[in-house]
Coordinates of C-alpha atoms in Angstrom, one line a residue:
M1 CA -21.1 -38.8 -25.7
G2 CA -19.7 -35.3 -25.9
G3 CA -21.8 -34.2 -22.9
R4 CA -20.8 -37.2 -20.9
Q5 CA -17.1 -36.6 -21.5
R6 CA -17.5 -32.9 -20.5
K7 CA -19.2 -34.1 -17.2
D8 CA -16.4 -36.5 -16.6
K9 CA -13.8 -33.8 -17.1
V10 CA -15.7 -31.4 -14.8
G11 CA -15.9 -34.2 -12.2
H12 CA -12.1 -34.9 -12.4
S13 CA -11.4 -31.2 -12.1
I14 CA -13.5 -30.9 -9.0
I15 CA -11.8 -34.0 -7.5
R16 CA -8.3 -32.6 -8.2
L17 CA -9.3 -29.2 -6.8
R18 CA -10.6 -30.8 -3.6
S19 CA -7.4 -32.9 -3.3
C20 CA -5.3 -29.7 -3.7
L21 CA -7.4 -27.9 -1.0
I22 CA -7.1 -30.9 1.4
L23 CA -3.3 -30.9 0.8
A24 CA -3.0 -27.2 1.3
M25 CA -5.1 -27.3 4.5
S26 CA -3.0 -30.2 5.9
R27 CA 0.2 -28.3 5.3
F28 CA -1.3 -25.1 6.7
Q29 CA -2.2 -27.0 9.9
R30 CA 1.4 -28.0 10.4
L31 CA 2.5 -24.4 10.6
S32 CA 3.0 -22.7 13.9
P33 CA 0.3 -20.3 15.0
N34 CA 2.6 -17.4 14.1
G35 CA 2.9 -18.8 10.6
R36 CA -0.8 -19.2 10.2
F37 CA -1.6 -15.7 11.3
F38 CA 1.3 -14.3 9.2
I39 CA -0.1 -15.9 6.0
A40 CA -3.5 -14.5 6.8
F41 CA -2.2 -11.0 7.4
A42 CA 0.2 -11.2 4.5
V43 CA -2.7 -11.8 2.1
K44 CA -4.6 -9.0 3.8
S45 CA -1.8 -6.4 3.8
P46 CA -0.7 -7.5 1.1
I47 CA 2.9 -8.8 1.3
I48 CA 4.7 -10.3 -1.7
P49 CA 4.3 -12.8 -3.1
L50 CA 0.6 -12.9 -1.9
H51 CA -0.2 -9.5 -3.4
T52 CA -1.3 -10.5 -6.8
W53 CA -5.1 -10.1 -6.1
L54 CA -4.8 -6.4 -5.2
P55 CA -3.9 -4.7 -8.5
N56 CA -6.6 -6.6 -10.4
T57 CA -9.1 -5.8 -7.7
H58 CA -8.3 -2.1 -7.7
G59 CA -8.3 -2.1 -11.5
E60 CA -11.8 -3.5 -11.8
A61 CA -13.6 -2.2 -8.7
H62 CA -15.5 1.0 -8.3
Y63 CA -13.4 3.8 -6.9
S64 CA -15.5 4.0 -3.7
T65 CA -14.6 0.3 -3.1
C66 CA -10.9 1.1 -3.9
M67 CA -11.0 4.0 -1.3
L68 CA -12.4 1.7 1.4
L69 CA -9.9 -1.0 0.5
A70 CA -6.8 1.2 0.3
G71 CA -7.7 3.5 3.2
I72 CA -8.9 1.0 5.8
L73 CA -9.1 -2.7 4.9
L74 CA -5.5 -3.2 3.8
K75 CA -4.2 -1.5 6.9
M76 CA -6.0 -4.2 9.1
G77 CA -3.4 -6.7 8.0
A78 CA -0.6 -4.6 9.3
Y79 CA -2.6 -3.9 12.5
G80 CA -3.1 -7.6 12.9
L81 CA 0.7 -8.2 12.7
I82 CA 1.2 -5.7 15.5
R83 CA -1.6 -6.8 17.8
I84 CA -1.6 -10.6 17.2
N85 CA 1.8 -11.7 16.0
M86 CA 3.9 -9.2 18.0
E87 CA 1.8 -9.1 21.2
F88 CA 0.5 -12.6 21.5
L89 CA 3.4 -14.5 19.8
P90 CA 6.5 -12.4 20.5
H91 CA 9.1 -15.2 20.5
A92 CA 8.0 -16.5 17.0
H93 CA 7.8 -12.9 15.7
S94 CA 11.3 -12.2 16.9
I95 CA 12.6 -15.3 15.0
F96 CA 10.7 -14.3 11.8
S97 CA 11.5 -10.6 12.0
P98 CA 14.7 -10.8 9.8
W99 CA 12.6 -12.3 7.0
L100 CA 10.1 -9.5 7.4
M101 CA 12.8 -7.0 6.9
I102 CA 14.1 -8.8 3.8
I103 CA 10.6 -9.2 2.3
G104 CA 9.7 -5.6 3.1
T105 CA 12.8 -4.3 1.3
M106 CA 12.1 -6.5 -1.7
Q107 CA 8.5 -5.3 -1.7
I108 CA 9.4 -1.6 -1.8
V109 CA 11.7 -2.1 -4.8
Y110 CA 9.7 -4.7 -6.7
A111 CA 6.3 -2.9 -6.4
A112 CA 7.8 0.5 -7.2
S113 CA 9.4 -1.0 -10.3
A114 CA 6.1 -2.7 -11.3
S115 CA 4.1 0.5 -10.7
A116 CA 6.3 2.3 -13.3
G117 CA 5.3 -0.2 -16.0
Q118 CA 1.5 0.0 -15.4
R119 CA -0.7 1.6 -18.1
N120 CA -3.9 1.5 -16.0
L121 CA -4.1 4.4 -13.6
K122 CA -5.7 2.5 -10.8
K123 CA -3.2 -0.4 -11.1
R124 CA -0.3 2.1 -10.9
I125 CA -1.8 3.5 -7.7
A126 CA -2.4 -0.1 -6.4
Y127 CA 1.3 -1.1 -6.9
S128 CA 2.2 2.2 -5.2
S129 CA 0.2 1.1 -2.2
V130 CA 2.0 -2.3 -2.2
S131 CA 5.4 -0.5 -2.3
H132 CA 4.5 1.8 0.6
M133 CA 3.3 -1.2 2.7
G134 CA 6.9 -2.4 2.6
F135 CA 7.9 0.5 4.9
I136 CA 5.3 -0.7 7.4
I137 CA 6.6 -4.3 7.2
I138 CA 10.1 -3.1 7.8
G139 CA 9.0 -1.0 10.8
I140 CA 7.2 -4.0 12.3
G141 CA 10.3 -6.2 11.7
S142 CA 12.7 -3.8 13.2
I143 CA 11.5 -4.5 16.8
T144 CA 12.3 -1.0 18.0
D145 CA 9.9 1.5 19.5
T146 CA 11.0 4.1 16.9
G147 CA 10.4 1.7 14.0
L148 CA 7.1 0.4 15.3
N149 CA 5.9 4.0 15.8
G150 CA 7.0 4.8 12.3
A151 CA 5.0 1.8 11.0
I152 CA 1.9 2.9 12.8
L153 CA 2.3 6.5 11.5
Q154 CA 2.8 5.1 8.0
I155 CA -0.4 3.1 8.3
I156 CA -2.4 6.2 9.1
S157 CA -0.5 8.4 6.6
H158 CA -0.9 6.1 3.6
G159 CA -4.5 5.4 4.6
F160 CA -5.3 9.1 3.8
I161 CA -3.0 9.2 0.7
G162 CA -4.2 6.0 -0.9
A163 CA -7.9 6.8 -0.4
A164 CA -7.4 10.3 -1.8
F165 CA -5.6 8.9 -4.9
F166 CA -8.4 6.5 -5.7
F167 CA -11.0 9.2 -5.2
L168 CA -9.1 11.4 -7.7
A169 CA -8.8 8.5 -10.1
G170 CA -12.5 7.8 -9.9
T171 CA -13.6 11.4 -10.3
S172 CA -11.2 11.8 -13.3
Y173 CA -12.7 8.7 -14.9
D174 CA -16.2 10.0 -14.4
R175 CA -15.2 13.0 -16.5
I176 CA -12.9 11.8 -19.2
R177 CA -13.9 8.1 -19.4
L178 CA -10.4 7.0 -19.9
A179 CA -8.5 4.5 -17.6
Y180 CA -5.2 4.1 -19.4
L181 CA -2.4 6.7 -19.0
D182 CA -1.2 6.6 -22.6
E183 CA -4.6 7.7 -23.8
M184 CA -4.6 10.8 -21.5
G185 CA -2.8 14.1 -21.8
G186 CA -3.5 17.8 -21.4
I187 CA -6.0 17.4 -18.6
A188 CA -4.3 20.2 -16.6
I189 CA -5.6 22.7 -19.2
L190 CA -9.2 21.6 -18.7
M191 CA -9.2 20.5 -15.0
K192 CA -6.9 22.8 -13.1
K193 CA -8.3 22.0 -9.6
S194 CA -7.9 18.3 -10.2
F195 CA -4.4 18.8 -11.5
M196 CA -3.5 20.8 -8.3
M197 CA -4.9 18.1 -6.0
F198 CA -3.4 15.2 -7.9
S199 CA 0.0 17.0 -7.7
S200 CA -0.4 17.7 -4.0
F201 CA -1.2 14.1 -3.1
S202 CA 1.6 12.9 -5.4
M203 CA 4.0 15.0 -3.4
A204 CA 2.7 13.5 -0.2
S205 CA 3.1 10.0 -1.5
L206 CA 6.7 10.6 -2.6
A207 CA 7.5 11.8 0.9
L208 CA 7.9 15.5 0.4
P209 CA 9.1 17.2 3.7
G210 CA 6.3 18.8 5.6
M211 CA 3.8 16.0 4.8
S212 CA 3.0 12.8 6.7
G213 CA 4.7 10.4 4.3
F214 CA 8.1 12.0 4.9
V215 CA 7.8 11.9 8.7
A216 CA 6.6 8.2 8.7
E217 CA 9.4 7.0 6.4
F218 CA 12.0 9.0 8.2
I219 CA 11.0 7.5 11.5
V220 CA 11.1 4.0 10.0
F221 CA 14.6 4.8 8.7
F222 CA 15.7 5.9 12.1
G223 CA 14.2 2.8 13.7
I224 CA 16.3 0.5 11.4
I225 CA 19.5 2.4 12.3
S226 CA 18.8 2.3 16.0
S227 CA 18.0 -1.4 16.1
Q228 CA 20.3 -3.6 18.2
K229 CA 19.0 -6.8 16.7
Y230 CA 20.7 -6.5 13.3
L231 CA 24.3 -6.3 12.1
L232 CA 25.6 -3.1 10.6
M233 CA 25.9 -4.6 7.1
T234 CA 22.3 -5.8 7.3
K235 CA 21.2 -2.3 8.2
I236 CA 23.1 -0.8 5.3
L237 CA 21.6 -3.2 2.8
I238 CA 18.1 -2.6 4.1
T239 CA 18.6 1.1 4.1
F240 CA 20.0 0.9 0.5
G241 CA 17.0 -1.0 -0.7
M242 CA 14.6 1.5 0.9
G243 CA 16.6 4.3 -0.7
I244 CA 16.2 2.7 -4.1
G245 CA 12.4 2.6 -3.5
M246 CA 12.3 6.2 -2.5
I247 CA 14.1 7.1 -5.8
L248 CA 11.7 5.0 -7.9
T249 CA 8.6 6.5 -6.2
P250 CA 9.0 10.0 -7.7
I251 CA 9.8 8.4 -11.1
Y252 CA 6.5 6.7 -11.5
L253 CA 4.5 9.4 -9.7
L254 CA 5.9 12.3 -11.8
N255 CA 5.6 10.2 -14.9
M256 CA 1.9 9.6 -14.1
L257 CA 1.4 13.3 -13.7
R258 CA 3.2 13.9 -17.0
Q259 CA 1.1 11.4 -18.9
M260 CA -2.2 12.6 -17.4
F261 CA -1.9 16.4 -17.3
Y262 CA 0.7 17.6 -19.7
G263 CA 0.6 17.8 -23.5
Y264 CA -2.4 18.6 -25.7
K265 CA -4.0 15.2 -26.5
L266 CA -7.3 15.7 -24.8
F267 CA -7.3 19.5 -25.2
N268 CA -7.8 19.0 -29.0
M269 CA -10.8 16.7 -28.5
S270 CA -14.4 17.6 -27.7
N271 CA -14.3 18.7 -24.1
S272 CA -17.9 19.7 -23.3
Y273 CA -18.0 17.1 -20.5
F274 CA -14.5 17.9 -19.0
F275 CA -15.8 20.0 -16.1
D276 CA -13.4 20.5 -13.2
S277 CA -13.8 19.3 -9.6
G278 CA -16.8 20.8 -7.8
P279 CA -17.2 21.9 -4.2
R280 CA -18.1 18.4 -3.0
E281 CA -15.0 16.8 -4.5
L282 CA -12.8 19.6 -3.2
F283 CA -14.4 19.3 0.3
V284 CA -13.6 15.5 0.3
L285 CA -10.0 16.1 -1.0
I286 CA -9.3 18.9 1.5
S287 CA -10.6 16.6 4.3
F288 CA -7.9 14.1 3.3
F289 CA -5.2 16.7 2.7
L290 CA -5.5 18.6 6.0
P291 CA -4.5 15.5 8.2
I292 CA -1.6 14.8 5.9
I293 CA -0.3 18.3 6.4
G294 CA -1.1 18.2 10.1
I295 CA 0.8 15.0 10.7
G296 CA 3.7 16.2 8.6
I297 CA 4.0 19.4 10.7
Y298 CA 3.1 17.9 14.1
P299 CA 3.5 14.1 14.1
D300 CA 3.4 14.0 17.9
F301 CA -0.3 14.3 17.8
I302 CA -0.4 10.6 16.5
L303 CA 2.7 9.4 18.2
S304 CA 1.5 10.5 21.6
L305 CA -1.4 8.1 21.2
S306 CA 0.8 5.1 20.3
V307 CA 4.1 5.5 22.1
D308 CA 2.9 4.2 25.4
K309 CA 1.3 1.0 24.0
V310 CA 4.4 0.4 21.8
E311 CA 6.7 0.7 24.8
V312 CA 4.5 -1.8 26.7
I313 CA 4.5 -4.3 23.8
L314 CA 8.3 -4.1 23.4
S315 CA 9.3 -4.0 27.0
N316 CA 7.0 -6.7 28.2
F317 CA 7.5 -9.2 25.3
F318 CA 11.0 -8.6 23.9
Y319 CA 13.2 -7.1 26.5
R320 CA 12.3 -9.0 29.7

């Protein structure tokens, strides 16, 4: 009898799940093509509230998978918004763009606040990625050549920064076998090169002038200010939200550095396996760091490749 009841429960669960899927698909089919593509790219990017899969994925996956996900795959969602929604469905994108701006601003503040509360190192970096994706969403929603160029620059910039962060998190875990920040401390004494690289990429992520993150976020800011689509008060509120996110970013990044590298917690433990970054790790990290510095000093190298296409998209589809 017990086995039969369990089979009946499983059967009812499958039927309910199938009914929910059919209902979801029927509602999805009622959406406009822009809405369907937007939902798909919002999951991929990710955009809140469809972001919940990302922190758990980063927290459990191998760091090589996290590098591929943060550096390339997530950016395909933003690229799809530009090449599909903006280029093929311009009228619908123009209607939905104010909501993109609101969601992007909320995403910056929410994900930065959530990142500060994460104990797991890779989950903190994952929420940081979600927060920085908010700048890309705002740049896409601004419908200006400056804002869209800034969004493209942020896609490339954060691709390097996010991949480097997960590489550092993975190599650090291979050495200390600790994943939670409150269990770490004093690593700078034992792993000076790793500390230097972690600090450098943290400065790039919090948009230190002279690095790619600063240039990308500044151009997105300027794109919002120069937009003719939005009222002055809307621009002020969006800029204020972005400013809050830029204040929260150094808080959780510098706190991450403090928990990992300062103090004497691990220094007092057996440290025979706490060897520093070797030539291979440094080669990979420098390969990530040089483009970040190069874009920060001379962003026109990237902008010269995108500005013509951006002008074509905006002039042909929005300003005719």
